[in-house]
Structures are given as structure tokens and as C-alpha cells.
Tab-separated table of C-alpha atoms in Angstrom:
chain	number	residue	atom	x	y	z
A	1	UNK	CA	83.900	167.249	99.729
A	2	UNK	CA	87.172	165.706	98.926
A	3	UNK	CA	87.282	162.516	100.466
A	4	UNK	CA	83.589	161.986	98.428
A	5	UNK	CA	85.567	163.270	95.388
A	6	UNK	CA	88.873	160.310	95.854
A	7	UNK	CA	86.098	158.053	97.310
A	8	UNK	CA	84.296	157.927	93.967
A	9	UNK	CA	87.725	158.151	91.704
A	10	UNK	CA	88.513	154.929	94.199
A	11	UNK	CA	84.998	153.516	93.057
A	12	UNK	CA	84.841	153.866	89.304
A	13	UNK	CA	88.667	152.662	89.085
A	14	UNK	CA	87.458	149.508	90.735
A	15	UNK	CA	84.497	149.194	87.803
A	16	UNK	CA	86.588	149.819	85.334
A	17	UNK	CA	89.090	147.266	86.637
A	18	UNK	CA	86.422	144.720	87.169
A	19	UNK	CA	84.932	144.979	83.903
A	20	UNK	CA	88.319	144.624	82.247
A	21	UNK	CA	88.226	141.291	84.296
A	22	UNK	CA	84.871	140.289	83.023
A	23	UNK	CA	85.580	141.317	79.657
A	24	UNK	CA	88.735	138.856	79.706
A	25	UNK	CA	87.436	136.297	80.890
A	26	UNK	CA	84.270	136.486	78.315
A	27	UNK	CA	86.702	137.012	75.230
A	28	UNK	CA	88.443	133.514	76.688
A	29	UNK	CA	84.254	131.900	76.482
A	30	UNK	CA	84.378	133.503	73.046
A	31	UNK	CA	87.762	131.903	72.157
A	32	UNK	CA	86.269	128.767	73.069
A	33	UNK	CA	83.320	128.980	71.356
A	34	UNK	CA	85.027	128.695	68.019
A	35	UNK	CA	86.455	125.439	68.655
A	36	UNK	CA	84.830	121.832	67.375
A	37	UNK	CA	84.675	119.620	70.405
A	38	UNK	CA	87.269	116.689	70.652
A	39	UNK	CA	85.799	113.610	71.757
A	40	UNK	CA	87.621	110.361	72.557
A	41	UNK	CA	85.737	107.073	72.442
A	42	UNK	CA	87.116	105.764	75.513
A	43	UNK	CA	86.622	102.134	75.164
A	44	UNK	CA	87.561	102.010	71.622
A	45	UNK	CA	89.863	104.377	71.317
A	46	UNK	CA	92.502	105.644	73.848
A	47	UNK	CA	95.148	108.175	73.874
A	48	UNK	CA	98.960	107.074	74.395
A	49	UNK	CA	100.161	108.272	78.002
A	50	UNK	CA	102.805	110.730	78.271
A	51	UNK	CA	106.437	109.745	78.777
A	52	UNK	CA	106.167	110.885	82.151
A	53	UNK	CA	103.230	109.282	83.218
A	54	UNK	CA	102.585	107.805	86.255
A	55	UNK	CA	100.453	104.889	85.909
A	56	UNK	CA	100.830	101.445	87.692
A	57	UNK	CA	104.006	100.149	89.937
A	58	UNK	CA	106.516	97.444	87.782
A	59	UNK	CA	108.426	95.618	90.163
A	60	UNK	CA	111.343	93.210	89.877
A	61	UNK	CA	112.161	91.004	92.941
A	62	UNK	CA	115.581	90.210	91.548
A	63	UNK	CA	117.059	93.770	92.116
A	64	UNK	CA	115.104	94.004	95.626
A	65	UNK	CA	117.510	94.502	98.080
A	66	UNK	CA	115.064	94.757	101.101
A	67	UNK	CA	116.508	98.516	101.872
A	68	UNK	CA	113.082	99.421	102.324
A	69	UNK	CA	113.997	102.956	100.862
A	70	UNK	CA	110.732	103.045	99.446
A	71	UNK	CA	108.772	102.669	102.474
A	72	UNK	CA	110.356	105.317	103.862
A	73	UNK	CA	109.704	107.515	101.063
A	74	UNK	CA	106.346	107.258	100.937
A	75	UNK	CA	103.679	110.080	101.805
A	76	UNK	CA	101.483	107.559	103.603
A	77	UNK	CA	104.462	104.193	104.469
A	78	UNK	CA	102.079	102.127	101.492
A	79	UNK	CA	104.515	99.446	100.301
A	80	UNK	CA	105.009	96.654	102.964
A	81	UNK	CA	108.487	95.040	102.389
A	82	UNK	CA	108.557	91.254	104.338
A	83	UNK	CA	112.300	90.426	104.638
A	84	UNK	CA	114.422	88.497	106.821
A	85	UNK	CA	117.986	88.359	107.650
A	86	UNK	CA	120.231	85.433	106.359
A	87	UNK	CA	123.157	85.628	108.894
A	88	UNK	CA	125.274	82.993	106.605
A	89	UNK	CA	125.707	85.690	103.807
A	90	UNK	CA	124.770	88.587	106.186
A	91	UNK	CA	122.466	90.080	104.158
A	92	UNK	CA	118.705	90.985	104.086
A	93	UNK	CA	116.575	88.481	101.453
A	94	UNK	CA	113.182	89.389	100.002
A	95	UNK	CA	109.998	87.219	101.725
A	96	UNK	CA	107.312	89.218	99.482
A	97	UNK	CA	106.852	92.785	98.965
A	98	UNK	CA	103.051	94.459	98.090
A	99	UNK	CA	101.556	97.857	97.134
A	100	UNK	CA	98.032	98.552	98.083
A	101	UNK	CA	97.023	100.579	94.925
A	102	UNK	CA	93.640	101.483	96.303
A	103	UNK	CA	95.477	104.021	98.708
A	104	UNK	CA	98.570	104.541	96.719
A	105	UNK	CA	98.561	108.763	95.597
A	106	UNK	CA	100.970	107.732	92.948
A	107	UNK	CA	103.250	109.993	93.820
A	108	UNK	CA	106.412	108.323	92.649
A	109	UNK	CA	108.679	109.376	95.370
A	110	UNK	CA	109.435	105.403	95.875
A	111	UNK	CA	110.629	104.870	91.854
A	112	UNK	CA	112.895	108.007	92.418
A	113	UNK	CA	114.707	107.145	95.534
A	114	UNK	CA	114.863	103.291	95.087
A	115	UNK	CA	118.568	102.862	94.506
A	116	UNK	CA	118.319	99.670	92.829
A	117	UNK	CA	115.874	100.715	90.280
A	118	UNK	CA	113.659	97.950	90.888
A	119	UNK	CA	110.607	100.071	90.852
A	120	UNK	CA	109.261	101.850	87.476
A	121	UNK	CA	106.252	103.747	86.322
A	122	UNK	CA	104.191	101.582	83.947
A	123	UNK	CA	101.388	103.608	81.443
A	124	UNK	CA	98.799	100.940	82.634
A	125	UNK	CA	96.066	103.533	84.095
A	126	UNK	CA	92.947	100.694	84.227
A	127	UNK	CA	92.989	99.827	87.643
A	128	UNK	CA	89.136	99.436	88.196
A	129	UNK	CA	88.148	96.014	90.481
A	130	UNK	CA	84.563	95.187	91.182
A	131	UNK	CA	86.321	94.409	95.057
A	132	UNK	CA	88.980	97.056	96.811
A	133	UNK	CA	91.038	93.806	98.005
A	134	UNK	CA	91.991	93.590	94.436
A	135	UNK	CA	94.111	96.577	94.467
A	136	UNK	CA	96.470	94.860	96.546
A	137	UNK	CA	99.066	93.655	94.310
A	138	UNK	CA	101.885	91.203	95.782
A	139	UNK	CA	105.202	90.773	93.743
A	140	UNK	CA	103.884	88.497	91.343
A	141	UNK	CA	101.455	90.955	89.976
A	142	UNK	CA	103.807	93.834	90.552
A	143	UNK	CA	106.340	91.690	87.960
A	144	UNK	CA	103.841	91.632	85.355
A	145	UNK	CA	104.375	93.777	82.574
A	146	UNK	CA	101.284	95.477	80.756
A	147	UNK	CA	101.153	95.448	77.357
A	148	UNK	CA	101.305	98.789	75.711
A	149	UNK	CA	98.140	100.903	74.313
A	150	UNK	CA	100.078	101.313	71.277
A	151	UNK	CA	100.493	97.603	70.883
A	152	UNK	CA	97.325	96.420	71.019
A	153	UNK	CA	95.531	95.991	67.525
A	154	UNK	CA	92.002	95.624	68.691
A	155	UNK	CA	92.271	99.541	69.899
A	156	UNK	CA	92.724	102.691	68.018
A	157	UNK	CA	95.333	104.991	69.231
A	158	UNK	CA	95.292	108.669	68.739
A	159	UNK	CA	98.725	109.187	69.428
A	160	UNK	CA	99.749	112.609	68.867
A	161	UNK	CA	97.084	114.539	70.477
A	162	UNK	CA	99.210	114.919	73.689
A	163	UNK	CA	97.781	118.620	74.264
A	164	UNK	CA	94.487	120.624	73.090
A	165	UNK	CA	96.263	123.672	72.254
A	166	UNK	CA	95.463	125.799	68.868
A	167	UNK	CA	96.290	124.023	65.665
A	168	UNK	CA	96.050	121.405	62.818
A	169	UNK	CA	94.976	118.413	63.911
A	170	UNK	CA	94.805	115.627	60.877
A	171	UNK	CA	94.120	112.153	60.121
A	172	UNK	CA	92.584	110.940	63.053
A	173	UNK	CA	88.990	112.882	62.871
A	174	UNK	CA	88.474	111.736	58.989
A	175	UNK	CA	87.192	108.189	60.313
A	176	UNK	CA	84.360	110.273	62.211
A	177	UNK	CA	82.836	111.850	59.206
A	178	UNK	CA	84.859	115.214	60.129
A	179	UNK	CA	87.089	116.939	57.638
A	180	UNK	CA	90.723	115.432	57.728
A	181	UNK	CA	92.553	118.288	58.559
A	182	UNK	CA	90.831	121.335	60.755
A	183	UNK	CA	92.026	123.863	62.568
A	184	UNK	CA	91.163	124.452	66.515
């Protein structure tokens, strides 16, 4: 009679603590509810990457000093470093140096530990080719620089929406036809 007695004790605290659970998680959907939906219009409009963003490789072949520090760094031995060794100054040269960015996790374990800080972190995130051999980028188009998302005139920034947490987001909604200044 006792062990059915702490068997259902055992039982209803397990309801009760499961519809605590359900009850939490339902006033989050309710929470939620209350909100106006933010939508970015990708093409047209695009939202400034964070300063920590890992987007695209930059490379500079003058700083390269063929360590290949970066290859050994790497999760999965991506970037292929061609060098050979000029015995007259006894020192490696640069032949060419790639990323495949098709296969690249973006980790940025090769930026970190390159002691030469040839490599950086670009905020260039539009990496879509029609062809995966595209991806592979040699040092020339490592070395070019992308121009910035808050540069370019012909798109509209939003740049201070970094986060959709609770509070007053204004000026960039009143263009929509939504009130200028709203609360989440």
C-alpha cells in the first residue's frame, strides 16, 4: 500500500513538473506572438556583418612567407601553399597559394595562427557560382578586396539591427509604410 502511495506522489510530481515545462515554453509562443515580424529584403537591402564575422579569405602574397602555418591549422589541410626553395637567399618564395571555398568550414583557425598576418576575414558572404570550380580562388582573387555593404549606394543598409532582442527599433521600418518607431 505504500509503495502505490510514493509511486503515485512520484507520478503527479512528474505532471506537475511537465506541465510547468509546457506552460514555459507556451508563455515563450505567447511572447512571440506579440511581436511584428522583421523582414529584410535581401537583394535590396542587406544588413552590415558583425565585426567578427567570418566571411571570405583576404590574402596578401607580399607578407607570405611560405610557413605553411595555415595548412597545418586547418580542420580539413584546405589551403594548398606551392613554394620552392631559393638556396641563394636560403629562403622559401611563394609559387601561388589557393583556398577551395566550396569546402572551406570557415573556421578561421588559419587567420589566427598565420604569424605574418597575411590572412584576414573579409564581410563578403556572396559566394554563390553557377559552377563549384569557381570557388577555387588562387592569390589573385584572394588579393582582391570587396567593397563594403555599407559603401555601396545602390543598396540600403540597415545597420544597427545587429540583434532581434526587445526594444525600439526606428527609422528604418518608416520607408515600409510601418510606424517609425515601434516597440518589439
Amino acid at each position: 500500500m505504500f509503495s502505490m502511495a510514493s509511486g503515485f506522489g512520484n507520478y503527479s510530481q512528474q505532471a506537475v513538473r511537465a506541465a510547468k515545462y509546457i506552460g514555459q515554453g507556451f508563455m515563450v509562443t505567447l511572447d512571440h506572438m506579440n511581436r511584428l515580424p522583421i523582414t529584410i529584403q535581401y537583394p535590396y537591402d542587406k544588413l552590415i556583418p558583425s565585426e567578427r564575422f567570418r566571411g571570405r579569405i583576404h590574402f596578401e602574397f607580399d607578407k607570405c612567407i611560405a610557413c605553411e602555418v595555415c595548412v597545418r591549422v586547418c580542420p580539413i589541410n584546405l589551403p594548398v601553399v606551392d613554394w620552392e626553395l631559393r638556396r641563394t637567399i636560403r629562403k622559401k618564395q611563394l609559387n601561388s597559394y589557393s583556398i577551395d571555398f566550396g569546402t572551406c568550414i570557415f573556421c578561421g583557425n588559419c587567420v589566427e595562427y598565420c604569424p605574418t598576418n597575411c590572412l584576414s576575414m573579409t564581410e563578403e558572404y556572396e559566394l554563390s557560382t553557377c559552377d563549384r570550380h569557381g570557388l577555387n580562388y588562387d592569390q589573385t582573387a584572394l588579393g582582391r578586396l570587396p567593397g563594403s555593404v555599407a559603401a555601396d549606394g545602390t543598396i540600403k543598409t540597415v545597420p544597427n539591427l545587429t540583434s532581434l532582442s526587445k526594444g525600439v527599433i526606428e527609422g528604418y521600418f518608416g520607408s515600409r509604410g510601418i510606424t517609425n518607431s515601434w516597440t518589439l
